[in-house]
Coordinates of C-alpha atoms in Angstrom, one line a residue:
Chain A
X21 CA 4.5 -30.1 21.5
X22 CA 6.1 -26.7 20.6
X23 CA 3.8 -24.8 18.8
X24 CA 0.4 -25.3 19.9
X25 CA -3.1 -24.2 18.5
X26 CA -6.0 -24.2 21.1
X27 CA -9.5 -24.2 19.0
X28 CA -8.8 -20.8 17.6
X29 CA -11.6 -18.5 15.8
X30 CA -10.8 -15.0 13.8
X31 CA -13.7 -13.3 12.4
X32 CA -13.6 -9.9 10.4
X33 CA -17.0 -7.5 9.7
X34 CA -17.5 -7.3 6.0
X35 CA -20.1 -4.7 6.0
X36 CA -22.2 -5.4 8.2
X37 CA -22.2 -9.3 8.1
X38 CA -19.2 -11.5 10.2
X39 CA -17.0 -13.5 7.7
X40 CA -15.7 -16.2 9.7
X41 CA -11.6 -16.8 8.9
X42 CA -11.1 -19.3 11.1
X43 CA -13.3 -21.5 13.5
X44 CA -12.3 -23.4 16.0
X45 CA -9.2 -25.0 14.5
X46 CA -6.6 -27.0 16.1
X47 CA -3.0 -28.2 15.8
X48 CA -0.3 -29.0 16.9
X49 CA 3.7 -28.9 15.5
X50 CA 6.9 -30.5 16.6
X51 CA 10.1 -28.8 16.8
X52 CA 12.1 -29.4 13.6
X53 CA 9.3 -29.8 11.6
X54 CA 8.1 -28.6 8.0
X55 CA 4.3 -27.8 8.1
X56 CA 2.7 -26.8 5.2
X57 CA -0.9 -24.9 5.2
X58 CA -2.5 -26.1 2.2
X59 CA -5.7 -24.5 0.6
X60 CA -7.8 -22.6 -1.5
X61 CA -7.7 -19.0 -1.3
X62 CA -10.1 -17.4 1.4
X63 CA -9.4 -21.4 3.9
X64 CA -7.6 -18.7 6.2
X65 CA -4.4 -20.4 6.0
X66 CA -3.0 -16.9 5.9
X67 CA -4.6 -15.7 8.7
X68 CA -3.4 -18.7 10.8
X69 CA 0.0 -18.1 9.9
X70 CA -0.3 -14.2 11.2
X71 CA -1.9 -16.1 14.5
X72 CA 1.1 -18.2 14.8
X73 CA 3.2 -15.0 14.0
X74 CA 2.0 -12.4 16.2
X75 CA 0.7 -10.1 13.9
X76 CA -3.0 -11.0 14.2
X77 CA -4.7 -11.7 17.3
X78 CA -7.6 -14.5 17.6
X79 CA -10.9 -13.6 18.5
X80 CA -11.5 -17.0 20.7
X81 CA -8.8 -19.4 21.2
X82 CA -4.9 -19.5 22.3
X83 CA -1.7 -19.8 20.5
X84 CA 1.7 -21.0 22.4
X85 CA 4.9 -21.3 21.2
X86 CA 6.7 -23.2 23.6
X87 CA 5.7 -22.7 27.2
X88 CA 4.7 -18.8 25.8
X89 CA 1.1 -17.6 24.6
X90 CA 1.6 -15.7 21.6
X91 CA 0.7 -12.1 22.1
X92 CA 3.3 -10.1 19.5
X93 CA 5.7 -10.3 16.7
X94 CA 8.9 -11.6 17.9
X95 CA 12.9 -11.5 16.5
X96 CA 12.7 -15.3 17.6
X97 CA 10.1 -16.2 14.9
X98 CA 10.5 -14.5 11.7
X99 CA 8.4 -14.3 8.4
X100 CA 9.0 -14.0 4.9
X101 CA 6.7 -12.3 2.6
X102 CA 5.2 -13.2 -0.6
X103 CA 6.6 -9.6 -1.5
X104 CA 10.1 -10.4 0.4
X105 CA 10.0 -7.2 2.1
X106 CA 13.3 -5.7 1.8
X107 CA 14.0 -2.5 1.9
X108 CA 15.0 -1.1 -1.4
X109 CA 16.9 1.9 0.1
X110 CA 19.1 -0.7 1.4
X111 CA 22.2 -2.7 -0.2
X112 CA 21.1 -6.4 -0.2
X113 CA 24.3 -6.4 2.4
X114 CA 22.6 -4.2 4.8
X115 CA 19.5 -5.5 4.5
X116 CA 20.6 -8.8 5.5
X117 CA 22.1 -7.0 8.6
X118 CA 18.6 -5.9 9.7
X119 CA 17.7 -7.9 12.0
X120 CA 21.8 -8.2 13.7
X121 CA 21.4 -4.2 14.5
X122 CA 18.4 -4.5 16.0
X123 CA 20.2 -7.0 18.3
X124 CA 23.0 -4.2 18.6
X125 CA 25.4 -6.8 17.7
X126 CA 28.7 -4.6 16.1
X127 CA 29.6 -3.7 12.8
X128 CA 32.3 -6.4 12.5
X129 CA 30.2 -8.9 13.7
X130 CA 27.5 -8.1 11.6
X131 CA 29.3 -7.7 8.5
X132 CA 30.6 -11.5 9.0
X133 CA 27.2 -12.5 9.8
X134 CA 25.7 -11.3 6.9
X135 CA 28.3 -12.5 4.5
X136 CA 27.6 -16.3 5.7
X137 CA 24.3 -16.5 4.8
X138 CA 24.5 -14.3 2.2
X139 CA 27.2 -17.2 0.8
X140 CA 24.6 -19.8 2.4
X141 CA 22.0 -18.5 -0.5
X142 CA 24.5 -18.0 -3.3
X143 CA 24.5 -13.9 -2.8
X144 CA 27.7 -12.8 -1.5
X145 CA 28.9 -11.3 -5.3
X146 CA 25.4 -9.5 -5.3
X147 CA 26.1 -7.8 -1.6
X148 CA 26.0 -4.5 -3.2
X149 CA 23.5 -4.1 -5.3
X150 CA 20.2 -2.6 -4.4
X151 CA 17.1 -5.1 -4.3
X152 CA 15.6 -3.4 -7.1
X153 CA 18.8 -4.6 -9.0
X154 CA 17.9 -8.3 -8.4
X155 CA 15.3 -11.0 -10.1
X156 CA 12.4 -12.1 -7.7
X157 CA 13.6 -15.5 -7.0
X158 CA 17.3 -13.4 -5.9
X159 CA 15.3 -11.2 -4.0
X160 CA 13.9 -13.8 -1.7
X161 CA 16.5 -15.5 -1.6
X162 CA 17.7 -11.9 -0.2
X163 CA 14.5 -12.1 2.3
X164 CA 16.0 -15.7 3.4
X165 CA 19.3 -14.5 3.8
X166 CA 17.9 -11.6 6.1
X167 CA 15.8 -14.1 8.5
X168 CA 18.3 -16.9 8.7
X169 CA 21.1 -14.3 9.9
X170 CA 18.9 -13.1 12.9
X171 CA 18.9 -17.1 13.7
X172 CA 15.0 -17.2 14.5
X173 CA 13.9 -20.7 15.4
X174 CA 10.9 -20.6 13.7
X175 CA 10.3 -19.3 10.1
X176 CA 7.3 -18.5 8.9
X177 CA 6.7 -18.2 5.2
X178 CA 3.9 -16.2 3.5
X179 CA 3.5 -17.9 -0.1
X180 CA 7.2 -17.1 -0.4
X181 CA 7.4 -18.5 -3.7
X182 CA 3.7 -17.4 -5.5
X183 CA 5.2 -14.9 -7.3
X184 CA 8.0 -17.0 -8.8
X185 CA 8.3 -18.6 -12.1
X186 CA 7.7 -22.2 -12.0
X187 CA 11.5 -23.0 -12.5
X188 CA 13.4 -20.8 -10.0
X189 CA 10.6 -21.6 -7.3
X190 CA 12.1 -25.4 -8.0
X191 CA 15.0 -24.3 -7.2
X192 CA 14.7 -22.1 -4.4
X193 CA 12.8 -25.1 -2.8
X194 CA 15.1 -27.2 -3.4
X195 CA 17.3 -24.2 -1.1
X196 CA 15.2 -23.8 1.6
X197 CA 14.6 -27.2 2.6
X198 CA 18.6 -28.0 2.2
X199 CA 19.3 -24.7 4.3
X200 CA 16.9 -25.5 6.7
X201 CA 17.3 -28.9 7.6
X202 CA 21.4 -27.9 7.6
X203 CA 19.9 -25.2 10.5
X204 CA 17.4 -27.2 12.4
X205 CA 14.5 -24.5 12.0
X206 CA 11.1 -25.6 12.3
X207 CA 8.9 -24.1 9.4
X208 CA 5.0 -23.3 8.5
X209 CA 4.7 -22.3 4.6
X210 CA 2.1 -21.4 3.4
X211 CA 0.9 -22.0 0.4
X212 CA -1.8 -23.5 -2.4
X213 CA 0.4 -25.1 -4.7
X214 CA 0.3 -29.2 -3.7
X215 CA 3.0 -30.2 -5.5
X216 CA 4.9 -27.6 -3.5
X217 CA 3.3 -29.1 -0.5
X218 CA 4.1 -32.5 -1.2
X219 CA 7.6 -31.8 -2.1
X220 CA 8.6 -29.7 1.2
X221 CA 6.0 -30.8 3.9
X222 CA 6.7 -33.7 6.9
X223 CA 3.0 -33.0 7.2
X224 CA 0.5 -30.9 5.3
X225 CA -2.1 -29.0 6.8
X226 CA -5.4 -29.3 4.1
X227 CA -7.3 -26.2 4.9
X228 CA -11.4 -25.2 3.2
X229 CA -12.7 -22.2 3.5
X230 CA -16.0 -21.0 4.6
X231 CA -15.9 -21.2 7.6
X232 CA -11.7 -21.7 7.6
X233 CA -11.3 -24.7 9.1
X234 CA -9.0 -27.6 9.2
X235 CA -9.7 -30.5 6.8
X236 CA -7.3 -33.0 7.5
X237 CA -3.9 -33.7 7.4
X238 CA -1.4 -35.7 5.4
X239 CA 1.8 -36.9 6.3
X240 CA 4.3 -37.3 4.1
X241 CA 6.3 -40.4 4.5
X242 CA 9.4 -39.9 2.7
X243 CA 12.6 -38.9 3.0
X244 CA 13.5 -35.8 2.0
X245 CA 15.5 -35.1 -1.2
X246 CA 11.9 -36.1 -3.2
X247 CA 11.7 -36.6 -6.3
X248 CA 8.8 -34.7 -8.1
X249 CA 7.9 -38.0 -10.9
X250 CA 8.4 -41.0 -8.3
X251 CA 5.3 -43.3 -7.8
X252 CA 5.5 -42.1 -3.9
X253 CA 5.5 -38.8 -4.9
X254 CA 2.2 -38.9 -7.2
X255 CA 1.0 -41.6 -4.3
X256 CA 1.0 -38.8 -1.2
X257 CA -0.1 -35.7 -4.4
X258 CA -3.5 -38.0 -5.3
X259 CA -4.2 -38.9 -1.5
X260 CA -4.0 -34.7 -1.1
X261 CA -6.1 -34.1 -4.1
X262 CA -8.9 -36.6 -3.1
X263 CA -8.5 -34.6 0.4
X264 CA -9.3 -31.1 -2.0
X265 CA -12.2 -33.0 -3.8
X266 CA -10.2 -32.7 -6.8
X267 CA -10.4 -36.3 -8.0
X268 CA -13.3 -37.0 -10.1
X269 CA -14.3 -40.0 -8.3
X270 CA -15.3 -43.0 -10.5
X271 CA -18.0 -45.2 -11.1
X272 CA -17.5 -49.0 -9.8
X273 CA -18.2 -51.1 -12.3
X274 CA -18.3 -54.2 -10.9
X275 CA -17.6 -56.0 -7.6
X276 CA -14.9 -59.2 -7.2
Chain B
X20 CA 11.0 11.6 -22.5
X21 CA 14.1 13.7 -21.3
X22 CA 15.4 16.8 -23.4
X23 CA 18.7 16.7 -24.3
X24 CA 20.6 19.5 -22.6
X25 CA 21.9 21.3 -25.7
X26 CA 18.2 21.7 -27.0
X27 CA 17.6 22.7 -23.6
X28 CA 20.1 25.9 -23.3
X29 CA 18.7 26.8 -27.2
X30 CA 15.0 26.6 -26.0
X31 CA 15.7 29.4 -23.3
X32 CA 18.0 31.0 -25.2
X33 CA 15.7 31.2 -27.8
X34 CA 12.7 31.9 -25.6
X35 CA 13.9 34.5 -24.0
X36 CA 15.0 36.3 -26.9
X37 CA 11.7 36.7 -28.2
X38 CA 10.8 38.3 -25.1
X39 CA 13.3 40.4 -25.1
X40 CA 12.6 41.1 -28.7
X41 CA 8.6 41.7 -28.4
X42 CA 9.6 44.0 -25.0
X43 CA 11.2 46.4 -27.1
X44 CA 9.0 46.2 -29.7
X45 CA 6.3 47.7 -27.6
X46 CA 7.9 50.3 -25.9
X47 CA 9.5 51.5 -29.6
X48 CA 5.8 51.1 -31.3
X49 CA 3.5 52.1 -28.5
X50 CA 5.6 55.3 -27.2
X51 CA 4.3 54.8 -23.1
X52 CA 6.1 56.9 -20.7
X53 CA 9.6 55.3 -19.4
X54 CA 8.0 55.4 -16.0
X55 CA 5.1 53.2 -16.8
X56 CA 6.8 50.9 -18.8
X57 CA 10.5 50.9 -19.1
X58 CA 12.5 49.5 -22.1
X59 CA 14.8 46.4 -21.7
X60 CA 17.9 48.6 -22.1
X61 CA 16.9 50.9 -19.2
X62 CA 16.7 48.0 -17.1
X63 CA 19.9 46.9 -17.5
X64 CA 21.1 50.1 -17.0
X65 CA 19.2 50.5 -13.4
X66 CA 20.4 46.6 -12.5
X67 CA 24.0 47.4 -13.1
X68 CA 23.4 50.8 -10.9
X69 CA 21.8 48.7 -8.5
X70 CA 24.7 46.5 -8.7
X71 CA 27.6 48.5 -8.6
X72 CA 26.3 51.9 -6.8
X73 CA 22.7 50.9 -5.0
X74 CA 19.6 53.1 -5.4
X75 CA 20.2 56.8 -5.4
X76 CA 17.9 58.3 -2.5
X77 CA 16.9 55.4 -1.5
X78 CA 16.9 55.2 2.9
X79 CA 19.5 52.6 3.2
X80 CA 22.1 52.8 -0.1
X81 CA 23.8 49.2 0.1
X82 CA 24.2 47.6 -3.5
X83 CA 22.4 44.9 -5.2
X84 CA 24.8 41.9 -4.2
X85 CA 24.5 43.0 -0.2
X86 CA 20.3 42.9 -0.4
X87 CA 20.8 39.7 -2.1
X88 CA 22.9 38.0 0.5
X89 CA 20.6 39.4 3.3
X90 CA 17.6 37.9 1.9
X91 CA 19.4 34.7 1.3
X92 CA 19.9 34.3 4.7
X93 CA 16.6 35.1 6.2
X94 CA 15.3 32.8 3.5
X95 CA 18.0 29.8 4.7
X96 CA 16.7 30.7 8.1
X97 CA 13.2 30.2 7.5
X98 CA 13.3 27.8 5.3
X99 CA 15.8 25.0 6.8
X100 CA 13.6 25.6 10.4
X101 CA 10.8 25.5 8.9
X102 CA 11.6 22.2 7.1
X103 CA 13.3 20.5 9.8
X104 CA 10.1 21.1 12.3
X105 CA 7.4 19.9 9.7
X106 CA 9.4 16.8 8.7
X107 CA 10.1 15.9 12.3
X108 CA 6.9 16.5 13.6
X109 CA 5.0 14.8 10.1
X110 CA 6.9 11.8 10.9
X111 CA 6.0 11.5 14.3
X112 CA 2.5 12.5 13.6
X113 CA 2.3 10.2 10.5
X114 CA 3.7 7.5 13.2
X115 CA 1.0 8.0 15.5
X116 CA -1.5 8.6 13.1
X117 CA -4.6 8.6 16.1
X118 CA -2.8 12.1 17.1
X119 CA -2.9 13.1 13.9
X120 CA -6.5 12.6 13.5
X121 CA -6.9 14.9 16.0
X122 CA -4.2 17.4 14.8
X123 CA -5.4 17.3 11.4
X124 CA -8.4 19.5 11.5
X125 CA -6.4 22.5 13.4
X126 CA -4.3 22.1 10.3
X127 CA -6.9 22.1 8.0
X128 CA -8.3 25.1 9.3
X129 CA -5.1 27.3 9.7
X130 CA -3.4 26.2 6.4
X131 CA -5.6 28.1 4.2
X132 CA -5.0 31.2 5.7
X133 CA -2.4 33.1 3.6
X134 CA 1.3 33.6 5.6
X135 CA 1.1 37.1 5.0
X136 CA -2.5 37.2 7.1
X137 CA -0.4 36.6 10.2
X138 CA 1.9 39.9 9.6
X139 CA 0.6 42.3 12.5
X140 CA 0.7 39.6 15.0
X141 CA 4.2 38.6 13.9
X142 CA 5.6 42.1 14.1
X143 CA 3.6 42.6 17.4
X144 CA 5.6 39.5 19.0
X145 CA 9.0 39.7 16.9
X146 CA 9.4 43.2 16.0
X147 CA 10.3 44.6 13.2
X148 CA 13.7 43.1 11.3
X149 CA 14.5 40.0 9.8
X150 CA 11.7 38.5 11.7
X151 CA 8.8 38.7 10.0
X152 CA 10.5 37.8 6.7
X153 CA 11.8 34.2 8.4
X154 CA 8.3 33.9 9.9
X155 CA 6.3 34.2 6.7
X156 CA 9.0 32.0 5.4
X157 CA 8.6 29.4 8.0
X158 CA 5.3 29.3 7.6
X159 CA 4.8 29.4 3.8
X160 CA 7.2 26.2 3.9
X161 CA 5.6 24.2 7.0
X162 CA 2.4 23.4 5.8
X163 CA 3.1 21.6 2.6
X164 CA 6.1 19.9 3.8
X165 CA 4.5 18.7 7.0
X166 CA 0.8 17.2 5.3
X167 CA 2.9 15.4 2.8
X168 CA 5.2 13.5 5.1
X169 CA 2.5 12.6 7.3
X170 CA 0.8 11.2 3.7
X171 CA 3.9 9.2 2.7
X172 CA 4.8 7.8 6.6
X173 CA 0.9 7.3 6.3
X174 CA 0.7 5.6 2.5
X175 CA 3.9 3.3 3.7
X176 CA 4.4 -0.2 2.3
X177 CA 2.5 -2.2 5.1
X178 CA 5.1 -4.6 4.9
X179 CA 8.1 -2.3 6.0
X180 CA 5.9 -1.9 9.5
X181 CA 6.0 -5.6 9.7
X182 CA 9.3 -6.2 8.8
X183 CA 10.5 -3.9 11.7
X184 CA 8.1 -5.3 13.9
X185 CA 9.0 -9.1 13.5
X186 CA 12.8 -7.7 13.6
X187 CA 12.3 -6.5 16.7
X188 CA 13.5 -2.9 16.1
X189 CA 12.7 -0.3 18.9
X190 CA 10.1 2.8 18.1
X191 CA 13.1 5.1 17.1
X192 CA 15.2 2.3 15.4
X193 CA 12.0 1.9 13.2
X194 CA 11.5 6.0 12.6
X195 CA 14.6 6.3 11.7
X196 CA 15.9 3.7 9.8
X197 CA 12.4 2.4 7.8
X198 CA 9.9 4.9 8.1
X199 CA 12.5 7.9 7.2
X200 CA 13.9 6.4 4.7
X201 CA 10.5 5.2 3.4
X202 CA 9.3 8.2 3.5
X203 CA 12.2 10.2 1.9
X204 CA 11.4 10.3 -1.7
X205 CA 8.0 12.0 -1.3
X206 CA 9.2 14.2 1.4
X207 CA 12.2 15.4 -1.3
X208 CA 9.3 16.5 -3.4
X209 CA 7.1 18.5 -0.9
X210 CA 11.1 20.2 0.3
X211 CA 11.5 21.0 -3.6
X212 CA 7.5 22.4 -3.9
X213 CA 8.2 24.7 -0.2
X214 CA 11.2 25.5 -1.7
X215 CA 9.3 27.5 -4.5
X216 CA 6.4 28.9 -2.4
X217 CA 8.6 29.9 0.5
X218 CA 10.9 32.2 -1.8
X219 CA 7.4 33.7 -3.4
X220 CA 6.8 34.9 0.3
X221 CA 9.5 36.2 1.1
X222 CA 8.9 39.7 -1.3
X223 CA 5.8 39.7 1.1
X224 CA 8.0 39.2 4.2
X225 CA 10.3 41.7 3.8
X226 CA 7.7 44.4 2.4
X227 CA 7.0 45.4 6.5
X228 CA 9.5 47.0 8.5
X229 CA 12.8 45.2 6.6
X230 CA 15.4 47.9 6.0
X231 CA 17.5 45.6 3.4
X232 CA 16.6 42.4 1.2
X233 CA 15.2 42.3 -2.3
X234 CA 11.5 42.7 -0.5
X235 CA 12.8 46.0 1.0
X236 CA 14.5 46.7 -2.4
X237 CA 10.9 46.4 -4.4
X238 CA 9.0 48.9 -1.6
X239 CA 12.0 51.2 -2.3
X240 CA 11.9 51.4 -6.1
X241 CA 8.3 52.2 -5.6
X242 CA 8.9 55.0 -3.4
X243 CA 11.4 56.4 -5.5
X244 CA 9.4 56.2 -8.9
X245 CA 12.1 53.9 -10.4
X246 CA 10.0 51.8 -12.0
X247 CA 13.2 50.2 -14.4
X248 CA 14.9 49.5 -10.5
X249 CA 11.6 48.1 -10.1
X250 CA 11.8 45.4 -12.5
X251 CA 15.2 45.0 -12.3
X252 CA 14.8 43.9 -9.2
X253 CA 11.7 41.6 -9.9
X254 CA 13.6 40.1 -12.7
X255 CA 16.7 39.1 -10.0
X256 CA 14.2 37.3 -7.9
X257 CA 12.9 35.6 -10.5
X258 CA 16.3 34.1 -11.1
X259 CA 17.3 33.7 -8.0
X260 CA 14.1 31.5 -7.6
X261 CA 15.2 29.3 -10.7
X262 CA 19.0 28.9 -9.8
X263 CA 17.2 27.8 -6.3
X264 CA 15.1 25.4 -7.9
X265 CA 17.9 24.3 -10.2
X266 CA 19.9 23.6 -6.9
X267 CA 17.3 21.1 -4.8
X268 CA 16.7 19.3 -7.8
X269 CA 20.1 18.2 -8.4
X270 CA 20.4 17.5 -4.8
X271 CA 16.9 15.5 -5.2
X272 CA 18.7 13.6 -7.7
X273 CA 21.5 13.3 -6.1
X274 CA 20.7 11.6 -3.0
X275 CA 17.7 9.4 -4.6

């Protein structure tokens, strides 16, 4: 397994009373995977993403990636944020370089760098514009750009699409699982949109809150390029709302 | 709403006319003594003696222009040192904000106290000279510009922090390259705010033991009864003051 989950809790004081996050949740995810974390808001599927990310540390519990306990943030996992995070000081060009001067790789090198996945996300004629210049869905894809150049093996993504309309974040999924089955990274995404879920995730991760734990999890056999109004598709979406007690259940009205 | 810049020039022109125009007014109606109140014309008359010829018995007789360019420099002095210091040393402490919290109420306590307060003790450990007029200065300018760059490092986007984190950017990769940058627009404004306060002190600065300088230049009217030289002078730093003011905000909106 290469990123692992040992029964981890998180609990935050909420005056005075403990609210607990997470409890004693497990899991485990495959290189070269796409894991979604599915749930309603407060299941902690958040917080287990900042677990996984190093920004957040658990109060009981370990989290490996590969043979390595995570204890900090590191260049060789990266996340995207719901609010993309660029820096709006910074031409979308040198924002994608980030990550490449931090490495102290040179300007040349950079530069080229940059302009690939910059091209990779349909950018390049954008490179000098200032992110505040830019729509939300170009600004991720900015935010994409950014992590993919620093070629992190993991990405993790924050609800990357929640503040999208509901055609551009099509499209953009459509991007990031083309882009990242083309780059072999293994992905968590978070997010509480199942028809998103369905359409990105190998398996998806059903999280309930209170306490945040993990419900279950559903794999989704079928191949990727999905199409959103097959039978399979509404199959795997109605197995994941049952999962949400979200199907009214019905009455049996008679036995064979 | 922005003014257009035509109406702008015929609001002060226009303004200041009227003053001008009630000024003489009252010294034609109310028939004060010249010395007490001076008419607009005798001003004019002691600025351009000022300018071209200097005070007459005054202890240093140097024109208009020279005093001007004296106090320019002790205010360049003490206002680009001061600056630099308190925008260094609020990032840092806005940086490592625990210092801070320990900082803060030394701050607190010696901010209220007025620059001019510290006079004896300046001139007991400078002398006399252009010291004390760059130490009021400095210290007139440090205070603001120092509590609101630890407020904007402070007040950051939480997500910048993260970003660099995740990056992997070192401690003085992320000071200067995100939390400067971050930072700069509110720390423009404080600079433009000193800016103001620091030239009101330095009259005060260069009341004690200055032999030149527009501070020097008000003392010496006084001395010599010369109460049109008197405002003459007050009206030059007055404009002085604007043109300075006129000067950081173009650069404000230059650089932003």
């Amino acid at each position: 397994m290469y990123i692992r989950v040992e029964d981890v809790s998180v609990n935050y004081q909420q005056g005075g009373s403990t609210f607990e996050a997470l409890k004693n949740v497990s899991l485990s995810i495959e290189r070269g995977e796409f894991i979604c974390l599915l749930g309603p808001s407060g299941c902690g599927k958040s917080t287990l993403l900042n677990l996984l990310a190093g920004f957040e540390k658990p109060a009981r519990g370990r989290v490996f990636i590969g043979e390595r306990q995570v204890t900090a943030p590191s260049p060789k996992y990266l996340t995207i944020f719901q609010n993309y995070g660029l820096f709006p000081w910074r031409s979308v060009l040198h924002n994608v370089e980030l990550g490449l001067e931090a490495k102290k790789m040179n300007r040349k090198e950079r530069r080229q760098q940059a302009l690939k996945y910059l091209d990779m996300v349909g950018l390049v004629q954008a490179k000098d514009k200032k992110p505040c210049q830019l729509s939300g869905g170009m600004q991720q894809r900015v935010a994409i750009a950014r992590a993919l150049a620093a070629d992190p093996e993991i990405l993790f993504m924050d609800e990357p699409f929640g503040a999208l309309d509901a055609i551009t974040r099509m499209k953009l999924q459509d991007d990031i699982l083309r882009i990242c089955k083309d780059e072999g990274k293994t992905i968590v995404f978070v997010t509480h949109d199942i028809e998103e879920a369905v359409f990105l995730a190998d398996r998806i991760v059903v999280m309930e809150a209170n306490p945040g734990s993990v419900q279950g999890i559903v794999k989704v056999e079928m191949p990727h390029e999905r199409d959103r109004t097959s039978d399979d598709f509404i199959v795997i979406r109605d197995r994941v709302f049952a999962m949400m007690h979200l199907k009214k259940e019905k009455e049996v009205e008679y036995y064979i | 709403m922005r003014i257009k810049l035509g109406k702008k020039v015929w609001c002060t022109a226009v303004s200041l006319l009227v003053l001008l125009a009630v000024w003489e007014a009252a010294v034609l109606i109310g028939s004060f003594p010249e010395v007490l109140f001076p008419s607009p014309i005798s001003v004019w008359n002691a600025f351009w003696q000022l300018w071209t010829d200097g005070l007459p018995g005054s202890s240093s007789r140097v024109v208009l222009g020279v005093h001007i360019l004296v106090s320019l420099k002790r205010f360049a002095a003490g206002y680009v040192g001061s600056v630099v210091t308190a925008v260094a040393a609020g990032l840092l402490l806005g940086w490592f904000f625990r210092v801070f919290s320990y900082i803060n109420p030394i701050v607190q306590l010696v901010r209220p106290i007025a620059p001019v307060a510290w006079m004896p003790f300046i001139v007991l450990w400078f002398g006399i000279g252009d010291a004390p007029a760059v130490a009021i200065i400095f210290l007139a300018g440090f205070f603001p510009v120092l509590l609101s760059t630890v407020a904007a490092v402070e007040h950051m986007e939480p997500v910048y922090r993260k970003v660099a984190r995740n990056f992997g950017l070192s401690q003085a990769q992320t000071l200067y390259k995100v939390v400067f940058p971050a930072a700069f627009p509110q720390i423009m404004n404080s600079l433009r705010l000193a800016l103001g306060t620091a030239w009101i002190f330095l009259v005060s600065g260069e009341m004690v033991g200055a032999q030149s300088g527009l501070g020097f230049l008000i003392m010496d009217a006084k001395n010599c009864l010369r109460s049109d030289a008197l405002l003459a002078t007050m009206i030059t730093i007055g404009v002085i003051g604007l043109l300075l003011d006129w000067g950081i905000r173009r650069l404000e909106k230059f650089v932003l």
